[in-house]
mmCIF file of C-alpha atoms and ligand atoms in Angstrom:
data_model
loop_
_atom_site.group_PDB
_atom_site.id
_atom_site.type_symbol
_atom_site.label_atom_id
_atom_site.label_comp_id
_atom_site.label_asym_id
_atom_site.label_seq_id
_atom_site.Cartn_x
_atom_site.Cartn_y
_atom_site.Cartn_z
ATOM 1 C CA MET A 4 0.061 0.002 0.021
ATOM 2 C CA SER A 5 1.194 3.534 -0.824
ATOM 3 C CA THR A 6 2.100 5.452 2.424
ATOM 4 C CA SER A 7 -0.619 8.230 1.411
ATOM 5 C CA ASP A 8 -3.276 5.656 1.788
ATOM 6 C CA THR A 9 -2.204 4.321 5.037
ATOM 7 C CA PRO A 10 -4.244 5.833 7.668
ATOM 8 C CA ALA A 11 -2.443 7.744 10.531
ATOM 9 C CA ILE A 12 -2.806 6.651 14.134
ATOM 10 C CA ASP A 13 -6.235 8.335 14.397
ATOM 11 C CA GLY A 14 -7.750 6.651 11.232
ATOM 12 C CA ARG A 15 -7.646 9.702 8.892
ATOM 13 C CA PHE A 16 -7.424 9.639 5.195
ATOM 14 C CA GLY A 17 -6.625 13.363 4.421
ATOM 15 C CA ARG A 18 -9.339 15.247 5.879
ATOM 16 C CA PHE A 19 -11.770 12.291 6.056
ATOM 17 C CA GLY A 20 -12.213 9.399 8.531
ATOM 18 C CA GLY A 21 -11.687 9.611 12.184
ATOM 19 C CA ARG A 22 -13.842 8.732 15.200
ATOM 20 C CA PHE A 23 -16.999 10.748 15.852
ATOM 21 C CA VAL A 24 -18.784 8.560 18.367
ATOM 22 C CA PRO A 25 -20.273 8.938 21.947
ATOM 23 C CA GLU A 26 -17.671 8.324 24.728
ATOM 24 C CA THR A 27 -19.173 4.985 25.611
ATOM 25 C CA LEU A 28 -18.037 3.470 22.163
ATOM 26 C CA MET A 29 -14.463 4.512 22.577
ATOM 27 C CA PRO A 30 -13.281 1.436 24.595
ATOM 28 C CA GLY A 31 -15.190 -0.811 22.089
ATOM 29 C CA LEU A 32 -13.399 0.821 19.199
ATOM 30 C CA ILE A 33 -9.866 0.767 20.870
ATOM 31 C CA GLU A 34 -10.452 -2.912 21.773
ATOM 32 C CA LEU A 35 -11.346 -3.784 18.307
ATOM 33 C CA GLU A 36 -8.276 -1.864 16.719
ATOM 34 C CA ALA A 37 -5.914 -3.777 19.051
ATOM 35 C CA ALA A 38 -7.564 -7.335 18.284
ATOM 36 C CA HIS A 39 -7.306 -6.441 14.571
ATOM 37 C CA ARG A 40 -3.597 -5.368 14.833
ATOM 38 C CA ALA A 41 -2.744 -8.523 16.793
ATOM 39 C CA ALA A 42 -4.593 -10.616 14.481
ATOM 40 C CA GLN A 43 -2.660 -9.323 11.441
ATOM 41 C CA GLN A 44 0.533 -10.505 13.252
ATOM 42 C CA ASP A 45 -0.960 -13.824 14.277
ATOM 43 C CA GLU A 46 -0.126 -16.783 11.938
ATOM 44 C CA ALA A 47 -2.851 -18.992 13.371
ATOM 45 C CA PHE A 48 -5.357 -16.305 12.828
ATOM 46 C CA GLN A 49 -4.447 -16.032 9.109
ATOM 47 C CA VAL A 50 -4.463 -19.752 8.689
ATOM 48 C CA GLU A 51 -7.847 -20.141 10.116
ATOM 49 C CA LEU A 52 -9.255 -17.296 8.149
ATOM 50 C CA SER A 53 -7.826 -18.490 4.800
ATOM 51 C CA GLY A 54 -9.042 -21.998 5.505
ATOM 52 C CA LEU A 55 -12.635 -20.696 6.060
ATOM 53 C CA LEU A 56 -12.311 -18.502 2.861
ATOM 54 C CA ARG A 57 -11.244 -21.577 0.808
ATOM 55 C CA ASP A 58 -13.491 -24.244 2.131
ATOM 56 C CA PHE A 59 -16.656 -22.465 3.468
ATOM 57 C CA ALA A 60 -16.747 -19.444 1.157
ATOM 58 C CA GLY A 61 -15.174 -20.917 -1.957
ATOM 59 C CA ARG A 62 -12.076 -18.795 -2.624
ATOM 60 C CA PRO A 63 -10.337 -18.204 -4.849
ATOM 61 C CA THR A 64 -13.166 -16.772 -7.115
ATOM 62 C CA PRO A 65 -12.670 -17.193 -10.876
ATOM 63 C CA LEU A 66 -11.523 -14.162 -13.126
ATOM 64 C CA TYR A 67 -13.896 -14.716 -16.151
ATOM 65 C CA ARG A 68 -13.508 -13.230 -19.666
ATOM 66 C CA ALA A 69 -16.850 -12.007 -20.862
ATOM 67 C CA GLN A 70 -16.227 -12.473 -24.701
ATOM 68 C CA ARG A 71 -19.791 -12.352 -25.903
ATOM 69 C CA LEU A 72 -20.163 -9.125 -23.974
ATOM 70 C CA GLU A 73 -17.076 -7.718 -25.498
ATOM 71 C CA ALA A 74 -18.654 -8.485 -29.034
ATOM 72 C CA GLU A 75 -21.932 -6.762 -27.948
ATOM 73 C CA LEU A 76 -19.954 -3.611 -26.961
ATOM 74 C CA GLY A 77 -17.816 -3.419 -30.266
ATOM 75 C CA HIS A 78 -14.858 -5.708 -29.818
ATOM 76 C CA ARG A 79 -12.562 -2.795 -28.471
ATOM 77 C CA LEU A 80 -12.298 -3.922 -24.853
ATOM 78 C CA HIS A 81 -11.059 -7.198 -23.048
ATOM 79 C CA ILE A 82 -13.511 -7.540 -20.239
ATOM 80 C CA TRP A 83 -12.516 -9.656 -17.236
ATOM 81 C CA LEU A 84 -15.204 -10.170 -14.523
ATOM 82 C CA LYS A 85 -14.047 -10.886 -10.873
ATOM 83 C CA ARG A 86 -16.754 -13.537 -9.975
ATOM 84 C CA GLU A 87 -17.583 -12.461 -6.318
ATOM 85 C CA ASP A 88 -21.080 -13.434 -7.305
ATOM 86 C CA LEU A 89 -20.006 -16.968 -7.047
ATOM 87 C CA LEU A 90 -18.832 -16.567 -3.392
ATOM 88 C CA HIS A 91 -20.941 -18.503 -0.760
ATOM 89 C CA THR A 92 -24.167 -16.495 -0.077
ATOM 90 C CA GLY A 93 -23.839 -14.570 -3.249
ATOM 91 C CA ALA A 94 -21.749 -11.472 -2.671
ATOM 92 C CA HIS A 95 -18.366 -10.397 -1.509
ATOM 93 C CA LYS A 96 -19.731 -9.730 1.957
ATOM 94 C CA LEU A 97 -18.814 -13.039 3.423
ATOM 95 C CA ASN A 98 -15.007 -12.160 3.125
ATOM 96 C CA ASN A 99 -15.586 -9.352 5.772
ATOM 97 C CA THR A 100 -18.027 -11.189 7.980
ATOM 98 C CA LEU A 101 -15.710 -14.353 8.373
ATOM 99 C CA GLY A 102 -12.765 -12.076 9.405
ATOM 100 C CA GLN A 103 -14.945 -10.020 11.783
ATOM 101 C CA VAL A 104 -16.443 -13.123 13.650
ATOM 102 C CA LEU A 105 -12.957 -14.492 14.084
ATOM 103 C CA LEU A 106 -12.139 -11.203 15.718
ATOM 104 C CA ALA A 107 -15.190 -11.149 17.801
ATOM 105 C CA LYS A 108 -14.389 -14.595 19.152
ATOM 106 C CA ARG A 109 -10.789 -13.394 20.072
ATOM 107 C CA MET A 110 -12.372 -10.569 22.003
ATOM 108 C CA GLY A 111 -14.684 -12.991 23.792
ATOM 109 C CA LYS A 112 -17.877 -11.427 22.565
ATOM 110 C CA THR A 113 -21.076 -13.619 22.778
ATOM 111 C CA ARG A 114 -23.334 -11.860 20.437
ATOM 112 C CA ILE A 115 -23.298 -10.168 16.949
ATOM 113 C CA ILE A 116 -25.298 -7.353 15.488
ATOM 114 C CA ALA A 117 -25.328 -6.002 12.068
ATOM 115 C CA GLU A 118 -27.186 -3.791 9.707
ATOM 116 C CA THR A 119 -28.247 -4.650 6.110
ATOM 117 C CA GLY A 120 -29.637 -2.993 3.169
ATOM 118 C CA ALA A 121 -30.011 -5.305 0.202
ATOM 119 C CA GLY A 122 -29.719 -8.116 2.846
ATOM 120 C CA GLN A 123 -26.506 -9.440 1.435
ATOM 121 C CA HIS A 124 -24.420 -8.436 4.537
ATOM 122 C CA GLY A 125 -27.242 -9.907 6.830
ATOM 123 C CA VAL A 126 -27.250 -13.054 4.940
ATOM 124 C CA ALA A 127 -23.468 -13.250 5.123
ATOM 125 C CA THR A 128 -23.488 -12.428 8.908
ATOM 126 C CA ALA A 129 -26.279 -14.978 9.546
ATOM 127 C CA ALA A 130 -24.436 -17.730 7.716
ATOM 128 C CA THR A 131 -21.157 -16.857 9.559
ATOM 129 C CA CYS A 132 -22.945 -16.826 12.875
ATOM 130 C CA ALA A 133 -24.630 -20.005 12.189
ATOM 131 C CA ARG A 134 -21.250 -21.610 11.152
ATOM 132 C CA PHE A 135 -19.848 -20.503 14.639
ATOM 133 C CA GLY A 136 -22.981 -20.988 16.737
ATOM 134 C CA ILE A 137 -23.179 -17.435 17.856
ATOM 135 C CA GLY A 138 -26.243 -15.370 18.337
ATOM 136 C CA CYS A 139 -26.996 -12.756 15.724
ATOM 137 C CA THR A 140 -29.446 -9.780 15.377
ATOM 138 C CA VAL A 141 -29.872 -7.994 12.090
ATOM 139 C CA TYR A 142 -31.355 -4.535 11.776
ATOM 140 C CA MET A 143 -33.105 -3.908 8.239
ATOM 141 C CA GLY A 144 -35.274 -1.111 7.050
ATOM 142 C CA GLU A 145 -38.876 -1.899 6.259
ATOM 143 C CA VAL A 146 -38.501 -0.610 2.610
ATOM 144 C CA ASP A 147 -35.705 -3.013 2.076
ATOM 145 C CA ILE A 148 -37.532 -5.878 3.760
ATOM 146 C CA GLU A 149 -40.105 -5.343 1.082
ATOM 147 C CA ARG A 150 -37.811 -5.173 -1.840
ATOM 148 C CA GLN A 151 -35.394 -8.019 -0.714
ATOM 149 C CA ALA A 152 -37.876 -10.575 0.594
ATOM 150 C CA PRO A 153 -35.807 -13.635 -0.419
ATOM 151 C CA ASN A 154 -32.944 -12.385 1.605
ATOM 152 C CA LEU A 155 -35.175 -11.876 4.631
ATOM 153 C CA GLN A 156 -36.225 -15.517 4.562
ATOM 154 C CA ARG A 157 -32.563 -16.647 4.019
ATOM 155 C CA MET A 158 -31.459 -14.891 7.282
ATOM 156 C CA LYS A 159 -34.357 -16.354 9.296
ATOM 157 C CA LEU A 160 -33.619 -19.799 8.004
ATOM 158 C CA MET A 161 -29.949 -19.560 9.293
ATOM 159 C CA GLY A 162 -31.275 -18.606 12.682
ATOM 160 C CA ALA A 163 -30.812 -14.743 12.679
ATOM 161 C CA GLU A 164 -33.251 -12.382 14.381
ATOM 162 C CA VAL A 165 -34.320 -9.750 11.951
ATOM 163 C CA ARG A 166 -35.490 -6.479 13.693
ATOM 164 C CA PRO A 167 -37.450 -4.265 11.199
ATOM 165 C CA VAL A 168 -36.558 -0.506 11.202
ATOM 166 C CA ASP A 169 -39.424 1.852 10.779
ATOM 167 C CA SER A 170 -37.776 5.217 11.377
ATOM 168 C CA GLY A 171 -36.499 7.886 8.903
ATOM 169 C CA SER A 172 -36.386 6.521 5.254
ATOM 170 C CA ARG A 173 -36.731 2.919 6.548
ATOM 171 C CA THR A 174 -33.557 2.055 4.597
ATOM 172 C CA LEU A 175 -29.865 1.218 5.106
ATOM 173 C CA LYS A 176 -28.957 4.558 6.829
ATOM 174 C CA ASP A 177 -31.699 3.982 9.573
ATOM 175 C CA ALA A 178 -30.798 0.393 10.008
ATOM 176 C CA THR A 179 -27.167 1.456 10.612
ATOM 177 C CA SER A 180 -28.383 4.086 13.154
ATOM 178 C CA GLU A 181 -30.342 1.389 14.987
ATOM 179 C CA ALA A 182 -27.461 -0.919 15.073
ATOM 180 C CA ILE A 183 -25.184 1.653 16.566
ATOM 181 C CA ARG A 184 -27.769 2.295 19.226
ATOM 182 C CA ASP A 185 -27.881 -1.424 20.061
ATOM 183 C CA TRP A 186 -23.979 -1.430 20.332
ATOM 184 C CA VAL A 187 -23.866 1.663 22.519
ATOM 185 C CA ALA A 188 -26.061 -0.201 25.052
ATOM 186 C CA HIS A 189 -24.469 -3.540 24.796
ATOM 187 C CA VAL A 190 -20.718 -2.940 23.860
ATOM 188 C CA GLU A 191 -19.317 -5.319 26.439
ATOM 189 C CA SER A 192 -20.896 -8.486 25.277
ATOM 190 C CA THR A 193 -21.565 -7.542 21.630
ATOM 191 C CA HIS A 194 -19.483 -6.987 18.354
ATOM 192 C CA TYR A 195 -21.096 -4.879 15.725
ATOM 193 C CA ILE A 196 -20.152 -6.103 12.314
ATOM 194 C CA ILE A 197 -20.360 -3.166 9.891
ATOM 195 C CA GLY A 198 -20.699 -4.499 6.317
ATOM 196 C CA SER A 199 -18.801 -1.798 4.471
ATOM 197 C CA VAL A 200 -15.832 0.483 4.635
ATOM 198 C CA VAL A 201 -17.588 3.124 6.678
ATOM 199 C CA GLY A 202 -18.165 4.030 10.346
ATOM 200 C CA PRO A 203 -15.646 5.245 12.741
ATOM 201 C CA HIS A 204 -11.938 4.104 12.851
ATOM 202 C CA PRO A 205 -10.922 1.182 12.671
ATOM 203 C CA TYR A 206 -13.836 -0.002 10.654
ATOM 204 C CA PRO A 207 -12.843 1.509 7.251
ATOM 205 C CA THR A 208 -9.298 0.074 7.597
ATOM 206 C CA LEU A 209 -10.478 -3.324 8.944
ATOM 207 C CA VAL A 210 -13.132 -4.032 6.357
ATOM 208 C CA ALA A 211 -10.786 -2.983 3.520
ATOM 209 C CA ASP A 212 -8.176 -5.421 4.974
ATOM 210 C CA PHE A 213 -10.721 -8.293 4.860
ATOM 211 C CA GLN A 214 -11.826 -7.456 1.425
ATOM 212 C CA ARG A 215 -8.418 -6.967 0.038
ATOM 213 C CA VAL A 216 -8.289 -10.637 -1.079
ATOM 214 C CA ILE A 217 -10.386 -9.586 -3.961
ATOM 215 C CA GLY A 218 -7.866 -7.443 -5.566
ATOM 216 C CA GLN A 219 -4.854 -9.632 -4.607
ATOM 217 C CA GLU A 220 -6.527 -12.527 -6.416
ATOM 218 C CA ALA A 221 -7.653 -10.396 -9.330
ATOM 219 C CA ARG A 222 -4.131 -8.867 -9.872
ATOM 220 C CA ALA A 223 -2.428 -12.211 -10.013
ATOM 221 C CA GLN A 224 -5.091 -13.654 -12.269
ATOM 222 C CA ILE A 225 -5.023 -10.877 -14.815
ATOM 223 C CA LEU A 226 -1.159 -10.979 -14.872
ATOM 224 C CA ASN A 227 -1.282 -14.705 -15.303
ATOM 225 C CA ARG A 228 -3.969 -14.556 -18.246
ATOM 226 C CA GLU A 229 -3.019 -11.328 -19.977
ATOM 227 C CA GLY A 230 0.504 -10.805 -18.899
ATOM 228 C CA ARG A 231 -0.097 -7.252 -17.872
ATOM 229 C CA LEU A 232 -2.118 -4.956 -15.521
ATOM 230 C CA PRO A 233 -5.467 -3.681 -16.634
ATOM 231 C CA SER A 234 -6.075 -0.182 -18.009
ATOM 232 C CA HIS A 235 -9.134 0.183 -15.705
ATOM 233 C CA ALA A 236 -10.480 -1.449 -12.610
ATOM 234 C CA VAL A 237 -14.165 -0.857 -12.199
ATOM 235 C CA ALA A 238 -16.608 -1.402 -9.134
ATOM 236 C CA CYS A 239 -19.755 -0.179 -8.005
ATOM 237 C CA VAL A 240 -19.802 1.978 -4.705
ATOM 238 C CA GLY A 241 -22.387 1.913 -1.888
ATOM 239 C CA GLY A 242 -20.286 2.285 1.070
ATOM 240 C CA GLY A 243 -17.190 1.085 -0.984
ATOM 241 C CA SER A 244 -16.146 -2.268 0.296
ATOM 242 C CA ASN A 245 -16.113 -4.264 -2.818
ATOM 243 C CA ALA A 246 -14.480 -1.299 -4.586
ATOM 244 C CA MET A 247 -11.714 -0.872 -1.867
ATOM 245 C CA GLY A 248 -11.302 -4.749 -1.939
ATOM 246 C CA LEU A 249 -10.473 -4.711 -5.734
ATOM 247 C CA PHE A 250 -8.744 -1.231 -5.768
ATOM 248 C CA GLY A 251 -6.399 -1.928 -2.714
ATOM 249 C CA ALA A 252 -4.205 -4.196 -5.044
ATOM 250 C CA PHE A 253 -3.706 -1.514 -7.690
ATOM 251 C CA LEU A 254 -3.297 1.631 -5.476
ATOM 252 C CA ASP A 255 0.479 1.752 -6.351
ATOM 253 C CA ASP A 256 0.136 1.104 -10.038
ATOM 254 C CA PRO A 257 -0.562 4.666 -11.174
ATOM 255 C CA ASP A 258 -1.266 3.360 -14.674
ATOM 256 C CA VAL A 259 -4.342 1.458 -13.590
ATOM 257 C CA GLN A 260 -7.228 3.852 -13.641
ATOM 258 C CA LEU A 261 -9.671 3.215 -10.734
ATOM 259 C CA VAL A 262 -13.132 3.837 -11.548
ATOM 260 C CA ALA A 263 -15.955 3.969 -8.914
ATOM 261 C CA VAL A 264 -19.521 3.853 -10.165
ATOM 262 C CA GLU A 265 -22.207 5.228 -7.995
ATOM 263 C CA ALA A 266 -25.996 5.274 -8.120
ATOM 264 C CA GLY A 267 -27.305 7.920 -10.451
ATOM 265 C CA GLY A 268 -30.870 7.000 -9.507
ATOM 266 C CA SER A 269 -33.913 8.308 -11.534
ATOM 267 C CA PRO A 270 -35.011 11.751 -12.646
ATOM 268 C CA GLY A 271 -37.542 12.869 -9.787
ATOM 269 C CA GLU A 272 -36.584 10.272 -7.445
ATOM 270 C CA GLY A 273 -33.171 11.191 -6.689
ATOM 271 C CA HIS A 274 -29.756 9.577 -6.544
ATOM 272 C CA ALA A 275 -27.063 8.288 -4.143
ATOM 273 C CA SER A 276 -23.906 9.776 -5.715
ATOM 274 C CA SER A 277 -21.977 10.823 -2.578
ATOM 275 C CA LEU A 278 -18.618 11.001 -4.192
ATOM 276 C CA GLY A 279 -19.728 12.965 -7.226
ATOM 277 C CA ARG A 280 -22.164 15.299 -5.419
ATOM 278 C CA GLY A 281 -21.601 15.084 -1.717
ATOM 279 C CA GLN A 282 -20.024 17.494 0.638
ATOM 280 C CA ASP A 283 -18.017 17.167 3.839
ATOM 281 C CA GLY A 284 -20.114 15.975 6.849
ATOM 282 C CA VAL A 285 -20.163 13.348 9.607
ATOM 283 C CA LEU A 286 -22.531 10.285 9.400
ATOM 284 C CA HIS A 287 -22.145 7.070 11.472
ATOM 285 C CA GLY A 288 -18.918 8.127 13.171
ATOM 286 C CA ALA A 289 -16.697 9.306 10.325
ATOM 287 C CA MET A 290 -16.078 12.531 8.364
ATOM 288 C CA SER A 291 -16.616 11.690 4.630
ATOM 289 C CA LEU A 292 -18.433 12.985 1.663
ATOM 290 C CA LEU A 293 -22.212 13.134 2.326
ATOM 291 C CA LEU A 294 -25.368 14.111 0.619
ATOM 292 C CA GLN A 295 -27.195 16.772 2.694
ATOM 293 C CA ASP A 296 -29.692 19.604 2.328
ATOM 294 C CA SER A 297 -28.954 23.156 2.600
ATOM 295 C CA GLU A 298 -29.142 22.886 6.400
ATOM 296 C CA GLY A 299 -26.785 20.212 6.650
ATOM 297 C CA GLN A 300 -29.344 17.494 7.167
ATOM 298 C CA VAL A 301 -28.751 14.051 5.596
ATOM 299 C CA ALA A 302 -30.677 14.225 2.321
ATOM 300 C CA PRO A 303 -33.000 11.670 1.208
ATOM 301 C CA VAL A 304 -31.217 9.381 -1.436
ATOM 302 C CA HIS A 305 -32.649 6.886 -3.993
ATOM 303 C CA SER A 306 -31.429 3.865 -5.919
ATOM 304 C CA ILE A 307 -33.124 0.884 -7.443
ATOM 305 C CA SER A 308 -30.606 -1.222 -5.747
ATOM 306 C CA ALA A 309 -30.899 -1.428 -1.940
ATOM 307 C CA GLY A 310 -27.088 -1.976 -1.477
ATOM 308 C CA LEU A 311 -26.229 1.507 -3.154
ATOM 309 C CA ASP A 312 -29.076 3.446 -1.348
ATOM 310 C CA TYR A 313 -26.855 5.137 1.153
ATOM 311 C CA PRO A 314 -26.059 8.895 1.575
ATOM 312 C CA GLY A 315 -22.412 8.457 2.796
ATOM 313 C CA VAL A 316 -19.437 6.691 1.394
ATOM 314 C CA GLY A 317 -16.176 5.284 3.009
ATOM 315 C CA PRO A 318 -13.603 7.781 3.946
ATOM 316 C CA GLN A 319 -10.722 6.279 1.945
ATOM 317 C CA LEU A 320 -12.834 6.455 -1.200
ATOM 318 C CA ALA A 321 -13.493 10.161 -0.449
ATOM 319 C CA HIS A 322 -9.903 10.684 -0.111
ATOM 320 C CA LEU A 323 -8.838 8.889 -3.319
ATOM 321 C CA ALA A 324 -11.543 10.732 -5.289
ATOM 322 C CA ASP A 325 -10.407 14.078 -3.663
ATOM 323 C CA ARG A 326 -6.710 13.629 -4.707
ATOM 324 C CA GLY A 327 -7.687 12.476 -8.216
ATOM 325 C CA ARG A 328 -6.407 8.768 -7.733
ATOM 326 C CA MET A 329 -9.848 7.440 -8.472
ATOM 327 C CA GLN A 330 -12.514 8.558 -10.846
ATOM 328 C CA ALA A 331 -16.120 8.774 -9.701
ATOM 329 C CA VAL A 332 -18.911 8.261 -12.116
ATOM 330 C CA SER A 333 -22.468 7.206 -11.988
ATOM 331 C CA ALA A 334 -25.049 5.059 -13.800
ATOM 332 C CA THR A 335 -28.841 5.654 -13.483
ATOM 333 C CA ASP A 336 -31.369 2.936 -12.521
ATOM 334 C CA GLU A 337 -32.312 2.495 -16.077
ATOM 335 C CA GLU A 338 -28.949 2.075 -17.193
ATOM 336 C CA ALA A 339 -28.177 -0.570 -14.562
ATOM 337 C CA VAL A 340 -31.290 -2.577 -15.436
ATOM 338 C CA ALA A 341 -30.323 -2.393 -19.149
ATOM 339 C CA ALA A 342 -26.759 -3.782 -18.251
ATOM 340 C CA LEU A 343 -28.354 -6.495 -16.099
ATOM 341 C CA HIS A 344 -30.199 -7.794 -19.040
ATOM 342 C CA ARG A 345 -27.319 -7.432 -21.277
ATOM 343 C CA LEU A 346 -25.018 -9.501 -19.170
ATOM 344 C CA SER A 347 -27.873 -12.080 -18.483
ATOM 345 C CA THR A 348 -28.477 -12.672 -22.272
ATOM 346 C CA CYS A 349 -24.838 -12.218 -23.463
ATOM 347 C CA GLU A 350 -23.241 -14.426 -20.781
ATOM 348 C CA GLY A 351 -25.855 -16.322 -18.861
ATOM 349 C CA ILE A 352 -24.976 -14.540 -15.542
ATOM 350 C CA LEU A 353 -27.500 -12.691 -13.740
ATOM 351 C CA PRO A 354 -25.798 -10.000 -11.732
ATOM 352 C CA ALA A 355 -26.977 -8.005 -8.722
ATOM 353 C CA LEU A 356 -28.502 -4.633 -9.503
ATOM 354 C CA GLU A 357 -25.552 -3.132 -7.420
ATOM 355 C CA SER A 358 -22.947 -4.722 -9.634
ATOM 356 C CA SER A 359 -25.057 -3.803 -12.731
ATOM 357 C CA HIS A 360 -24.174 -0.163 -12.195
ATOM 358 C CA ALA A 361 -20.436 -1.020 -12.776
ATOM 359 C CA LEU A 362 -21.334 -3.176 -15.720
ATOM 360 C CA ALA A 363 -23.325 -0.044 -17.202
ATOM 361 C CA HIS A 364 -20.152 1.902 -17.343
ATOM 362 C CA LEU A 365 -18.671 -0.614 -19.755
ATOM 363 C CA ALA A 366 -20.564 1.213 -22.473
ATOM 364 C CA VAL A 367 -18.651 4.469 -21.677
ATOM 365 C CA LEU A 368 -15.290 2.665 -21.553
ATOM 366 C CA ALA A 369 -16.081 1.102 -24.874
ATOM 367 C CA GLU A 370 -15.875 4.685 -26.308
ATOM 368 C CA ASP A 371 -12.767 5.643 -24.446
ATOM 369 C CA SER A 372 -9.540 5.307 -26.318
ATOM 370 C CA THR A 373 -7.504 5.012 -23.064
ATOM 371 C CA ALA A 374 -9.381 1.884 -22.012
ATOM 372 C CA ASP A 375 -8.458 -1.621 -23.474
ATOM 373 C CA LEU A 376 -8.212 -3.996 -20.637
ATOM 374 C CA VAL A 377 -10.794 -3.926 -17.914
ATOM 375 C CA VAL A 378 -11.105 -5.853 -14.561
ATOM 376 C CA LEU A 379 -14.645 -5.333 -13.213
ATOM 377 C CA ASN A 380 -15.816 -6.622 -9.831
ATOM 378 C CA LEU A 381 -18.941 -8.469 -10.303
ATOM 379 C CA SER A 382 -19.947 -8.007 -6.550
ATOM 380 C CA GLY A 383 -22.973 -10.310 -6.453
ATOM 381 C CA ARG A 384 -25.523 -12.292 -8.052
ATOM 382 C CA GLY A 385 -28.980 -11.064 -8.917
ATOM 383 C CA ASP A 386 -31.295 -13.624 -7.660
ATOM 384 C CA LYS A 387 -32.401 -11.312 -4.670
ATOM 385 C CA ASP A 388 -33.434 -8.724 -7.115
ATOM 386 C CA LEU A 389 -36.227 -10.613 -8.802
ATOM 387 C CA PRO A 390 -38.831 -8.631 -6.815
ATOM 388 C CA SER A 391 -37.300 -5.449 -7.722
ATOM 389 C CA LEU A 392 -37.186 -6.409 -11.464
ATOM 390 C CA GLN A 393 -40.789 -7.648 -11.695
ATOM 391 C CA GLY A 394 -43.002 -5.288 -13.691
ATOM 392 C CA ARG A 395 -40.244 -3.455 -15.217
ATOM 393 C CA GLU A 396 -39.848 -3.690 -19.114
ATOM 394 C CA GLY A 397 -38.072 -6.787 -20.394
ATOM 395 C CA SER A 398 -38.487 -8.735 -16.988
HETATM 396 C C1 LIG B 2 -23.600 -4.630 -0.359
HETATM 397 C C2 LIG B 2 -23.395 -4.654 -1.895
HETATM 398 C C3 LIG B 2 -22.795 -3.691 -2.619
HETATM 399 C C4 LIG B 2 -22.437 -2.369 -1.986
HETATM 400 O O1 LIG B 2 -21.558 -2.395 -0.899
HETATM 401 P P1 LIG B 2 -20.083 -1.775 -0.938
HETATM 402 O O2 LIG B 2 -19.518 -1.888 0.550
HETATM 403 O O3 LIG B 2 -20.127 -0.592 -1.689
HETATM 404 O O4 LIG B 2 -19.407 -2.959 -1.755
HETATM 405 C C5 LIG B 2 -22.583 -3.828 -3.914
HETATM 406 N N1 LIG B 2 -22.762 -5.152 -4.482
HETATM 407 C C6 LIG B 2 -23.422 -6.137 -3.778
HETATM 408 C C7 LIG B 2 -23.663 -7.369 -4.459
HETATM 409 C C8 LIG B 2 -23.561 -6.000 -2.433
HETATM 410 O O5 LIG B 2 -24.294 -6.920 -1.761
#
């Protein structure tokens, strides 16, 4: 990692990051930071985690060349998909939950809580807790419960208690606030597994660390298959964990253009483009780019994909965009749905609506003369999105 992207002691990335939390949470965060640092040095921890990633989760995931998609887009690009959709439970989230549950065990915690938007982080947390026989409570907004019904059922089948959240916009932001409230009340017995590179230090660093395996594998795989690094690495961004997972391995390769694709939403309904259109603000314990109204209140956001429907973004991504190392673009709801249909019919792969935002950007890269070799993180599979797609054209 380049030194400019290694957080200082207080977890800052430039002017972003930090730890803006009630005093009662400080001991929990300091304990977690220490446990993470110790685990990084501990051979036994690393062996246990990589064994779980291999045998329980299914790593390494393949890097797949989408040649019929290349043809559809005009034959200019080589397109390689990092198949996190093939990871157990259907998205990249499990890389992080496995790492964090191992940390929770080391800290002697007896209960796990989590928030979830699309339900993928909730499902990964529920699966991991079932695997370790540890109690699990997941907070989920009522709007998301409705649009991601299959994931609600999966969590319950694996023994998690799902608590519906009916405050605010009844989506991910409100579920996160509820989970933080629970943690404040039970910090001694409970570990809070944040599902993305957001929240107070050390979460952004810790989650990026557990997701780094995506980029490490992809970098070795593309060198093996193409003999060179990609011109572009592309990922969708909600909080930013699958993006940081991929980009982490290319931060010190200045010739690899990093492209973050945010939710451009729909006219009249809004968007969730915090990198592109946010301003400095504090949400859920960290300073980052945040969508807010003229009075600094968190603005309502919209995306067809529940996993991107969040007004903030990880502080490291805000910093990478700020200093020009990473480009932030967006794709609309409609473009994402079109990209989902295109990959499904061209390649027989039904992508998550979140990942479809990244896929939509391929049409832009197909016209960009600086792009020739693309690695795109296919962060998850789309089975969970069938209710959202129903009734839309072409479904
Ligand atoms: C959760 C999720 C996302 C968004 O979260 P990030 O932290 O930005 O990666 C993207 N894709 C899928 C499939 C997800 O489940």
